[in-house]
Amino acid sequence: MGLSNLAVDLTADADTAPDVLAALDALRVAVTVFDSAQRLTYFNEHFHYIFRGLSRNDSLLGRSYADLVRREIAAGQIAQNSLAQGEQEFIGARVGQLSNGGFAPHDVLLADGRVLELKARRTREGGWIVLWSDATRERRLLHRLEDAIELSADAFAFWNGDDELALANSAFAEMHGYANAEAMIGLCFEEVLEHAMKRGKFVIDDAPQNWASRRIDAHEAPAGALTVKTASGEAFLVRERATRDGGSTTVFTDVTDRHRVESALSEQTRALTKAKRALEKTKSAARRQASYLADVTRRLNTAENETDTAKTALLRTMSHELKTPLNAILGFSDLLRASPDRFRPEQIGEYAGLIHMAGGNLLRLINQILDLTKLAAGRYVLRRKEVGVGGELWNALRAHSQRAADKNIALEIEDCPSDLLADADESALATMLGQLVDNAVSFTKEGGAVKLSATRDEGFVRVIIADNGPGVAAEDMARILEPFEQVGRSASDHADGAGLGLPLVKALAELHGGLLAIESEVGKGLTATLEIPAAAYS
């Protein structure tokens, strides 16, 4: 039933009408109902509050919508600048809201400075319902926000939940090749980015597809940041952050001067460092030559024994660690091959899953051994660049979230600045964070918690991953960073590990010029602190 029929029925039903009409009159929104000929058939009490200059009697009923607009104008309710194109144009625009079928919200500026938002919808009887809301406060807040971001030296953009541009300032529009911000409203992020790239607005120092992919990845991350350069030679720090309403915010901050100064300083620092390294190399060579003859005898005496001992320990440990997953793979595959008809589909699926899991453990062990071998031989090459720590920390959390959920472990990021950047090899950083989170989740018992956080401290990025698992005794702390060691934690806590994760993280951190620190107490969990150099602009 439409509100127009409801109003008629209420006059006929004396018991129900007073309560429902009183409820409609109590609304803070003016409700009006028009029939198919656009004649007014009902209005609530708040309508008089909206249009204080109109008559407070039922003489308005039966009037057409156009006549109602004329009465608003005659009563001095409409702001004069709204009538600048003429009264007929204003009336036509108002009536058009009902006639064109689009029913987009329509703002009307009143003479006393208030702003009304009109929303129209068709009724099932062919008429219209028009809601009149006072949107003055919301419009003023929006205008203040628009003025504020327009005055800012930064380029701002706000995106809605569908990743469409909702608001931007002229600096953002100019930076992306648009005449004004209005021309961009409603466009999605990728459309805006493609438009800017086609017009050569940014310096693309990689394949265009790769460069665009990095921008999109930063935009889609909960908190992303990277530095871009414009064709005019300026450098900008681009920060992306998700908003609470499901949208996101993009901010471009000009860091050109700082970038140039730091580049020049970096060049001087590199030259000085190179000279110092050459001098230190010369000194080191002299010291080595002086001590070589004294060391050679001792080394020859001990080398053979140490080599035999190390080889024996390595082969024994490797044999055990490799046999465990291989035995699972061969055992279950032999069962399936010997008599496949005796197993139900769900049993086959279960055995295949166990084979797959054992294969994954074996592959992980081999990859860890290969990485440690490269590090020991000095053949692990770092490809350093600015890496968003927040994004990598989020990826590590997401990769282990299902396993944490299976054990009812609370896995969360407590703190990480959105613009925190590391000077690191992206793949190596992902490996380090993944190993630390894997270690924490693996050893934490059901119902426990793993907390992740990251900060910047004196040129270093400090990542802390803390769990409340069984912990490690003080006498075992040094050994836990040695390959194939899992001291202080029972095998039942982490049956599929080989004790290579923490040694690999330690080696990669030191290769970056950083460190891995472990703090623990039996029964109170373990805290791993990873420090690596921070990027210049984080």
Coordinates of C-alpha atoms in Angstrom, one line a residue:
M1 CA 0.0 0.0 0.0
G2 CA 1.4 3.5 -0.9
L3 CA 1.4 6.4 1.5
S4 CA -1.4 8.0 -0.5
N5 CA -3.7 5.0 0.0
L6 CA -2.5 4.8 3.6
A7 CA -3.6 8.4 4.3
V8 CA -7.1 7.6 2.8
D9 CA -7.4 4.3 4.8
L10 CA -6.4 6.1 8.0
T11 CA -9.2 8.5 7.7
A12 CA -11.6 5.6 7.4
D13 CA -10.0 3.6 10.3
A14 CA -10.5 5.8 13.3
D15 CA -8.7 3.4 15.7
T16 CA -5.5 3.1 13.7
A17 CA -5.2 6.5 12.0
P18 CA -4.2 8.7 15.0
D19 CA -1.3 6.5 16.0
V20 CA 0.2 6.1 12.5
L21 CA -0.3 9.8 11.6
A22 CA 1.3 10.8 14.9
A23 CA 4.3 8.6 14.1
L24 CA 4.6 10.2 10.6
D25 CA 4.4 13.6 12.2
A26 CA 7.1 12.8 14.6
L27 CA 9.6 12.1 11.8
R28 CA 12.5 14.5 11.3
V29 CA 12.0 14.2 7.6
A30 CA 9.2 15.9 5.6
V31 CA 7.0 13.2 3.9
T32 CA 4.8 14.2 0.9
V33 CA 2.7 12.0 -1.3
F34 CA 1.6 12.9 -4.9
D35 CA -0.8 11.1 -7.1
S36 CA -0.2 10.1 -10.7
A37 CA -1.2 13.7 -11.8
Q38 CA 1.5 15.1 -9.4
R39 CA -1.2 16.4 -7.0
L40 CA -0.4 16.6 -3.3
T41 CA -2.5 14.0 -1.3
Y42 CA -0.6 13.9 2.0
F43 CA 2.1 15.8 4.0
N44 CA 3.3 15.3 7.5
E45 CA 3.9 17.9 10.2
H46 CA 7.6 18.3 9.6
F47 CA 6.8 19.7 6.1
H48 CA 5.7 22.9 7.9
Y49 CA 9.0 23.0 9.7
I50 CA 10.9 22.8 6.5
F51 CA 8.7 25.5 4.7
R52 CA 7.9 27.8 7.5
G53 CA 6.4 30.4 5.2
L54 CA 3.7 28.2 3.7
S55 CA 0.2 28.0 5.0
R56 CA -0.5 25.7 8.0
N57 CA -3.8 24.4 6.7
D58 CA -5.0 21.8 4.3
S59 CA -5.4 24.2 1.4
L60 CA -2.2 22.7 0.0
L61 CA -3.9 19.3 -0.6
G62 CA -4.8 18.8 -4.2
R63 CA -2.2 21.3 -5.4
S64 CA 0.1 20.2 -8.2
Y65 CA 3.8 19.8 -7.5
A66 CA 4.6 22.7 -9.8
D67 CA 2.1 24.9 -8.0
L68 CA 3.7 23.9 -4.7
V69 CA 7.1 25.1 -6.0
R70 CA 5.5 28.4 -7.1
R71 CA 4.2 28.9 -3.6
E72 CA 7.7 28.3 -2.2
I73 CA 9.0 31.0 -4.5
A74 CA 6.2 33.4 -3.7
A75 CA 6.7 32.9 0.1
G76 CA 10.3 33.9 -0.2
Q77 CA 11.5 30.4 0.8
I78 CA 14.0 29.9 -2.2
A79 CA 17.4 31.6 -2.3
Q80 CA 17.6 34.2 -5.0
N81 CA 20.8 32.8 -6.6
S82 CA 18.9 29.6 -7.2
L83 CA 16.4 31.6 -9.4
A84 CA 19.2 33.3 -11.4
Q85 CA 18.1 31.4 -14.6
G86 CA 14.5 32.3 -14.1
E87 CA 11.6 30.9 -12.1
Q88 CA 10.4 28.7 -15.0
E89 CA 13.8 27.1 -15.3
F90 CA 13.8 26.4 -11.5
I91 CA 10.3 25.0 -11.6
G92 CA 11.1 22.8 -14.6
A93 CA 14.2 21.4 -12.9
R94 CA 12.1 20.6 -9.8
V95 CA 9.3 18.9 -11.7
G96 CA 11.8 17.1 -13.9
Q97 CA 13.0 15.2 -10.8
L98 CA 9.6 13.4 -10.9
S99 CA 9.2 13.2 -14.6
N100 CA 12.6 12.0 -15.9
G101 CA 12.5 8.7 -13.9
G102 CA 16.1 9.0 -12.7
F103 CA 15.1 10.0 -9.2
A104 CA 18.6 11.3 -8.4
P105 CA 18.7 13.3 -5.1
H106 CA 18.2 17.0 -5.7
D107 CA 19.5 19.9 -3.6
V108 CA 17.5 23.1 -3.0
L109 CA 19.1 26.1 -1.4
L110 CA 16.6 28.1 0.8
A111 CA 16.7 31.8 1.5
D112 CA 17.7 31.3 5.1
G113 CA 20.9 29.4 4.1
R114 CA 19.5 25.9 4.7
V115 CA 20.0 23.1 2.1
L116 CA 17.3 20.6 1.4
E117 CA 17.9 17.2 -0.1
L118 CA 14.9 16.0 -2.1
K119 CA 14.6 12.2 -2.8
A120 CA 11.7 11.0 -5.1
R121 CA 10.4 7.5 -5.7
R122 CA 7.4 6.1 -7.6
T123 CA 4.5 4.4 -5.7
R124 CA 2.9 1.2 -6.9
E125 CA -0.2 3.3 -7.7
G126 CA 1.7 5.4 -10.2
G127 CA 2.2 8.4 -7.9
W128 CA 5.3 9.7 -6.1
I129 CA 6.7 9.9 -2.6
V130 CA 9.0 12.9 -2.0
L131 CA 11.2 13.1 1.1
W132 CA 12.5 16.5 2.2
S133 CA 15.6 16.3 4.4
D134 CA 17.6 19.1 6.0
A135 CA 21.2 18.5 4.6
T136 CA 22.6 21.8 5.7
R137 CA 25.1 20.4 8.2
E138 CA 26.3 17.6 5.8
R139 CA 26.8 20.1 2.9
R140 CA 28.7 22.6 5.0
L141 CA 31.0 19.8 6.3
L142 CA 31.5 18.6 2.7
H143 CA 32.3 22.2 1.5
R144 CA 34.7 22.7 4.4
L145 CA 36.5 19.4 3.5
E146 CA 36.6 20.4 -0.2
D147 CA 38.1 23.9 0.8
A148 CA 40.6 22.2 3.2
I149 CA 42.0 19.7 0.7
E150 CA 42.0 22.4 -2.1
L151 CA 44.2 24.6 0.1
S152 CA 46.5 21.7 1.0
A153 CA 49.9 21.5 -0.7
D154 CA 49.3 17.8 -1.0
A155 CA 47.3 16.1 -3.8
F156 CA 44.2 14.4 -2.2
A157 CA 41.7 11.8 -3.5
F158 CA 39.0 9.9 -1.8
W159 CA 37.6 6.6 -3.3
N160 CA 34.3 5.0 -2.4
G161 CA 33.7 1.3 -1.6
D162 CA 33.5 0.5 -5.4
D163 CA 36.9 2.2 -5.9
E164 CA 35.3 5.1 -7.7
L165 CA 36.6 8.6 -7.2
A166 CA 34.3 10.5 -4.8
L167 CA 36.3 13.6 -4.1
A168 CA 39.6 15.1 -5.2
N169 CA 41.4 18.5 -5.2
S170 CA 42.7 20.3 -8.3
A171 CA 46.3 19.3 -7.5
F172 CA 45.4 15.6 -7.9
A173 CA 43.4 16.4 -11.1
E174 CA 46.3 18.3 -12.7
M175 CA 48.8 15.6 -11.7
H176 CA 46.8 13.0 -13.5
G177 CA 46.1 15.0 -16.6
Y178 CA 42.5 16.3 -16.0
A179 CA 41.3 19.9 -16.4
N180 CA 39.5 19.8 -13.0
A181 CA 38.4 17.4 -10.3
E182 CA 34.8 17.3 -11.5
A183 CA 35.9 15.6 -14.7
M184 CA 37.2 12.7 -12.6
I185 CA 34.3 12.0 -10.3
G186 CA 32.9 8.5 -10.7
L187 CA 36.0 7.1 -12.5
C188 CA 37.7 4.0 -11.0
F189 CA 41.3 4.0 -9.9
E190 CA 42.6 2.0 -12.8
E191 CA 40.9 4.4 -15.3
V192 CA 42.6 7.4 -13.6
L193 CA 46.0 5.7 -13.6
E194 CA 45.7 4.6 -17.2
H195 CA 44.7 8.2 -18.2
A196 CA 47.8 9.6 -16.5
M197 CA 50.2 7.0 -18.0
K198 CA 48.9 7.7 -21.5
R199 CA 49.6 11.4 -21.1
G200 CA 53.1 10.8 -19.8
K201 CA 52.4 12.4 -16.4
F202 CA 54.8 10.0 -14.5
V203 CA 58.3 8.7 -15.1
I204 CA 57.9 4.9 -15.7
D205 CA 61.2 3.3 -14.8
D206 CA 60.1 -0.2 -15.6
A207 CA 57.8 -2.0 -18.0
P208 CA 54.5 -0.1 -18.0
Q209 CA 52.5 -3.1 -16.9
N210 CA 54.9 -3.8 -14.0
W211 CA 54.9 -0.1 -12.9
A212 CA 51.1 0.0 -13.0
S213 CA 50.9 -3.2 -11.1
R214 CA 53.0 -1.8 -8.2
R215 CA 50.8 1.3 -8.0
I216 CA 47.6 -0.9 -8.0
D217 CA 49.1 -3.2 -5.3
A218 CA 49.9 -0.2 -3.1
H219 CA 46.4 1.2 -3.6
E220 CA 44.7 -2.1 -2.8
A221 CA 46.8 -2.7 0.4
P222 CA 45.3 -1.7 3.7
A223 CA 48.2 0.7 4.1
G224 CA 50.6 1.1 1.2
A225 CA 53.3 3.6 0.2
L226 CA 55.8 4.2 -2.6
T227 CA 57.7 7.0 -4.3
V228 CA 56.9 8.2 -7.9
K229 CA 58.5 10.8 -10.1
T230 CA 56.6 13.1 -12.5
A231 CA 57.6 14.0 -16.0
S232 CA 58.5 17.5 -14.8
G233 CA 61.1 16.1 -12.4
E234 CA 59.3 16.2 -9.1
A235 CA 59.3 13.4 -6.6
F236 CA 56.2 12.4 -4.6
L237 CA 55.6 10.1 -1.7
V238 CA 52.3 8.3 -2.5
R239 CA 50.5 7.0 0.6
E240 CA 47.4 4.8 0.3
R241 CA 45.2 3.9 3.3
A242 CA 41.8 2.1 3.6
T243 CA 39.0 4.0 5.2
R244 CA 36.5 2.7 7.7
D245 CA 33.6 3.0 5.2
G246 CA 35.2 0.5 2.8
G247 CA 36.8 3.1 0.6
S248 CA 40.4 4.5 0.5
T249 CA 42.4 7.7 0.5
T250 CA 45.3 8.6 -1.7
V251 CA 47.8 11.4 -0.7
F252 CA 50.7 12.7 -2.8
T253 CA 53.3 14.6 -0.8
D254 CA 56.0 16.5 -2.6
V255 CA 59.4 15.3 -1.5
T256 CA 61.4 16.7 -4.4
D257 CA 63.8 18.9 -2.4
R258 CA 64.4 16.2 0.2
H259 CA 64.9 13.6 -2.6
R260 CA 67.5 15.8 -4.3
V261 CA 69.4 16.5 -1.1
E262 CA 69.3 12.9 0.0
S263 CA 70.4 11.8 -3.5
A264 CA 73.4 14.2 -3.4
L265 CA 74.2 13.1 0.2
S266 CA 73.9 9.5 -0.8
E267 CA 76.4 10.0 -3.6
Q268 CA 78.9 11.6 -1.3
T269 CA 78.3 9.0 1.4
R270 CA 78.8 6.2 -1.2
A271 CA 82.1 7.8 -2.4
L272 CA 83.3 8.2 1.2
T273 CA 82.2 4.6 2.1
K274 CA 84.0 3.3 -1.0
A275 CA 87.2 5.0 0.0
K276 CA 86.9 3.8 3.6
R277 CA 86.3 0.3 2.4
A278 CA 89.4 0.4 0.2
L279 CA 91.5 1.6 3.1
E280 CA 90.0 -1.0 5.4
K281 CA 90.6 -3.7 2.8
T282 CA 94.2 -2.7 2.6
K283 CA 94.6 -2.8 6.4
S284 CA 92.7 -6.1 6.6
A285 CA 95.0 -7.7 4.0
A286 CA 98.0 -6.6 6.0
R287 CA 96.6 -8.1 9.2
R288 CA 95.7 -11.3 7.4
Q289 CA 99.2 -11.6 6.0
A290 CA 100.8 -11.0 9.4
S291 CA 98.6 -13.7 11.1
Y292 CA 98.5 -16.2 8.3
L293 CA 101.7 -18.1 9.1
A294 CA 100.7 -18.2 12.8
D295 CA 97.2 -19.6 12.0
V296 CA 98.1 -22.0 9.3
T297 CA 99.6 -24.7 11.5
R298 CA 96.7 -24.6 14.0
R299 CA 94.1 -24.7 11.2
L300 CA 95.8 -27.7 9.5
N301 CA 95.8 -29.6 12.8
T302 CA 92.1 -29.0 13.6
A303 CA 90.6 -28.8 10.1
E304 CA 90.5 -32.5 9.4
N305 CA 88.8 -33.4 12.7
E306 CA 86.3 -30.5 12.5
T307 CA 85.4 -31.4 8.9
D308 CA 84.8 -35.1 9.7
T309 CA 82.6 -34.1 12.7
A310 CA 80.6 -31.5 10.7
K311 CA 80.0 -33.9 7.8
T312 CA 78.9 -36.7 10.1
A313 CA 76.4 -34.4 12.0
L314 CA 75.0 -32.9 8.8
L315 CA 74.6 -36.2 7.0
R316 CA 72.9 -37.8 10.0
T317 CA 70.5 -34.8 10.4
M318 CA 69.8 -34.5 6.7
S319 CA 69.1 -38.2 6.5
H320 CA 66.5 -38.1 9.2
E321 CA 64.8 -34.8 8.0
L322 CA 64.6 -36.0 4.4
K323 CA 63.4 -39.5 5.2
T324 CA 60.4 -38.3 7.3
P325 CA 58.4 -36.7 4.5
L326 CA 59.7 -39.2 1.9
N327 CA 58.5 -42.1 4.1
A328 CA 55.0 -40.5 4.2
I329 CA 54.9 -39.9 0.5
L330 CA 56.1 -43.5 -0.4
G331 CA 54.0 -45.1 2.3
F332 CA 50.6 -43.6 1.3
S333 CA 51.3 -43.8 -2.4
D334 CA 52.2 -47.5 -2.1
L335 CA 48.9 -48.1 -0.3
L336 CA 47.0 -46.4 -3.1
R337 CA 48.9 -48.2 -5.9
A338 CA 48.7 -51.7 -4.3
S339 CA 44.9 -51.8 -4.0
P340 CA 43.2 -48.7 -5.2
D341 CA 39.8 -50.4 -5.3
R342 CA 39.6 -51.0 -1.6
F343 CA 39.6 -47.3 -0.6
R344 CA 36.6 -45.0 -0.6
P345 CA 36.8 -41.7 -2.4
E346 CA 37.1 -39.8 0.9
Q347 CA 40.0 -42.0 2.0
I348 CA 41.8 -41.4 -1.3
G349 CA 41.3 -37.7 -0.9
E350 CA 42.7 -37.9 2.7
Y351 CA 45.8 -39.9 1.6
A352 CA 46.4 -37.5 -1.4
G353 CA 46.2 -34.6 1.1
L354 CA 48.8 -36.2 3.3
I355 CA 51.1 -36.9 0.3
H356 CA 50.7 -33.3 -0.8
M357 CA 51.5 -32.0 2.7
A358 CA 54.6 -34.2 3.0
G359 CA 55.7 -33.0 -0.4
G360 CA 55.3 -29.4 0.6
N361 CA 57.3 -30.0 3.8
L362 CA 60.0 -31.7 1.7
L363 CA 60.1 -28.8 -0.8
R364 CA 60.3 -26.2 2.0
L365 CA 63.2 -28.1 3.6
I366 CA 65.1 -28.3 0.3
N367 CA 64.5 -24.5 -0.4
Q368 CA 65.7 -23.6 3.1
I369 CA 68.8 -25.8 2.6
L370 CA 69.5 -24.2 -0.8
D371 CA 69.1 -20.6 0.6
L372 CA 71.5 -21.4 3.5
T373 CA 73.9 -23.0 1.1
K374 CA 73.9 -19.8 -1.1
L375 CA 74.4 -17.6 2.0
A376 CA 77.2 -19.7 3.3
A377 CA 78.9 -19.6 -0.1
G378 CA 78.4 -15.8 -0.5
R379 CA 76.3 -16.3 -3.6
Y380 CA 73.0 -14.9 -2.3
V381 CA 72.5 -11.7 -4.3
L382 CA 70.2 -9.0 -2.7
R383 CA 68.1 -6.8 -5.0
R384 CA 67.4 -3.9 -2.7
K385 CA 64.6 -1.4 -3.2
E386 CA 62.0 0.4 -1.2
V387 CA 59.6 -2.2 0.2
G388 CA 56.3 -1.4 2.1
V389 CA 56.7 -3.2 5.4
G390 CA 53.0 -3.0 6.2
G391 CA 52.0 -4.8 3.0
E392 CA 54.6 -7.6 3.5
L393 CA 53.5 -8.0 7.1
W394 CA 49.9 -8.2 6.0
N395 CA 50.9 -10.9 3.4
A396 CA 52.6 -13.0 6.0
L397 CA 49.6 -12.8 8.3
R398 CA 47.2 -13.7 5.5
A399 CA 49.3 -16.7 4.4
H400 CA 49.1 -18.2 7.9
S401 CA 45.7 -17.0 9.0
Q402 CA 43.9 -20.3 8.1
R403 CA 46.4 -22.4 10.1
A404 CA 46.1 -20.0 13.0
A405 CA 42.3 -20.2 12.8
D406 CA 42.4 -24.0 12.8
K407 CA 44.3 -23.8 16.1
N408 CA 42.1 -21.0 17.5
I409 CA 45.1 -18.7 17.7
A410 CA 44.5 -14.9 17.7
L411 CA 46.9 -13.7 14.9
E412 CA 46.9 -9.9 14.4
I413 CA 48.9 -6.8 13.5
E414 CA 48.9 -4.5 16.5
D415 CA 50.8 -1.5 15.0
C416 CA 52.5 -0.7 11.7
P417 CA 52.8 2.9 10.2
S418 CA 51.3 3.1 6.8
D419 CA 54.4 4.8 5.3
L420 CA 57.0 2.5 6.8
L421 CA 59.4 1.5 4.1
A422 CA 62.4 -0.9 4.3
D423 CA 65.6 -0.8 2.1
A424 CA 65.5 -4.6 1.4
D425 CA 65.2 -7.4 -1.1
E426 CA 61.4 -7.9 -1.4
S427 CA 61.6 -11.7 -1.7
A428 CA 64.1 -12.0 1.2
L429 CA 61.9 -9.8 3.4
A430 CA 58.8 -11.9 2.6
T431 CA 60.8 -15.0 3.4
M432 CA 62.0 -13.6 6.8
L433 CA 58.5 -12.4 7.9
G434 CA 56.9 -15.7 6.6
Q435 CA 59.4 -17.8 8.6
L436 CA 58.9 -15.8 11.8
V437 CA 55.1 -16.0 11.6
D438 CA 55.3 -19.7 10.7
N439 CA 57.5 -20.4 13.7
A440 CA 55.2 -18.4 16.1
V441 CA 52.0 -20.1 14.8
S442 CA 53.6 -23.5 14.8
F443 CA 54.8 -23.5 18.4
T444 CA 51.8 -21.6 19.9
K445 CA 49.3 -24.0 21.5
E446 CA 45.6 -23.8 20.7
G447 CA 43.8 -20.8 22.1
G448 CA 47.1 -18.8 22.2
A449 CA 48.0 -15.5 20.5
V450 CA 50.6 -14.1 18.1
K451 CA 51.1 -10.4 17.9
L452 CA 52.8 -8.5 15.0
S453 CA 54.1 -5.0 15.0
A454 CA 56.6 -2.7 13.2
T455 CA 58.3 0.6 13.9
R456 CA 61.2 2.8 12.7
D457 CA 64.1 3.4 15.1
E458 CA 67.3 5.3 14.2
G459 CA 67.4 4.3 10.5
F460 CA 66.2 0.8 11.0
V461 CA 62.8 -0.9 10.6
R462 CA 62.1 -3.0 13.7
V463 CA 59.6 -5.9 13.3
I464 CA 58.5 -7.7 16.4
I465 CA 56.6 -11.0 16.4
A466 CA 55.6 -12.3 19.8
D467 CA 53.8 -15.5 20.8
N468 CA 52.7 -17.0 24.1
G469 CA 53.9 -20.5 23.3
P470 CA 56.1 -22.8 25.5
G471 CA 59.2 -20.6 25.3
V472 CA 62.9 -21.6 25.3
A473 CA 65.2 -22.0 28.3
A474 CA 68.1 -19.5 28.7
E475 CA 70.7 -22.2 28.2
D476 CA 69.2 -23.2 24.8
M477 CA 68.9 -19.6 23.4
A478 CA 72.2 -19.8 21.5
R479 CA 71.6 -23.2 20.0
I480 CA 68.1 -22.3 18.7
L481 CA 69.7 -20.2 16.0
E482 CA 71.8 -23.1 14.8
P483 CA 70.6 -25.2 11.8
F484 CA 68.6 -28.4 12.6
E485 CA 68.1 -27.3 16.3
Q486 CA 64.7 -27.2 17.9
V487 CA 65.8 -27.2 21.6
G488 CA 63.5 -26.0 24.3
R489 CA 60.3 -27.0 22.4
S490 CA 59.0 -30.5 22.1
A491 CA 58.6 -32.2 18.8
S492 CA 54.9 -32.4 19.4
D493 CA 54.7 -28.7 19.1
H494 CA 56.0 -28.6 15.6
A495 CA 56.4 -32.0 14.1
D496 CA 57.1 -30.9 10.5
G497 CA 59.9 -28.5 11.0
A498 CA 63.7 -29.1 10.5
G499 CA 65.0 -26.2 12.6
L500 CA 66.2 -24.2 9.6
G501 CA 63.7 -21.3 9.8
L502 CA 65.4 -19.1 12.4
P503 CA 69.0 -19.7 11.2
L504 CA 67.8 -18.6 7.7
V505 CA 66.1 -15.5 9.0
K506 CA 69.3 -14.6 11.0
A507 CA 71.6 -15.1 8.0
L508 CA 69.3 -13.0 5.7
A509 CA 69.0 -10.2 8.3
E510 CA 72.8 -10.0 8.7
L511 CA 73.2 -10.0 4.9
H512 CA 71.0 -6.8 4.9
G513 CA 73.2 -5.3 7.6
G514 CA 70.6 -6.0 10.2
L515 CA 70.1 -8.6 12.9
L516 CA 67.7 -11.1 14.5
A517 CA 67.3 -11.0 18.3
I518 CA 65.4 -13.7 20.3
E519 CA 64.0 -13.2 23.8
S520 CA 62.2 -16.0 25.6
E521 CA 61.3 -17.5 29.0
V522 CA 60.0 -21.0 29.6
G523 CA 56.2 -21.0 29.8
K524 CA 56.0 -17.3 28.7
G525 CA 56.4 -17.5 24.9
L526 CA 59.1 -16.2 22.5
T527 CA 59.6 -12.7 21.0
A528 CA 61.6 -12.4 17.8
T529 CA 62.9 -8.9 16.8
L530 CA 64.0 -8.4 13.2
E531 CA 65.9 -5.2 12.3
I532 CA 66.8 -4.2 8.8
P533 CA 67.7 -0.9 7.3
A534 CA 64.9 1.6 6.7
A535 CA 64.4 3.3 3.3
A536 CA 65.3 6.9 3.1
Y537 CA 61.8 8.2 2.8
S538 CA 59.9 6.0 5.3

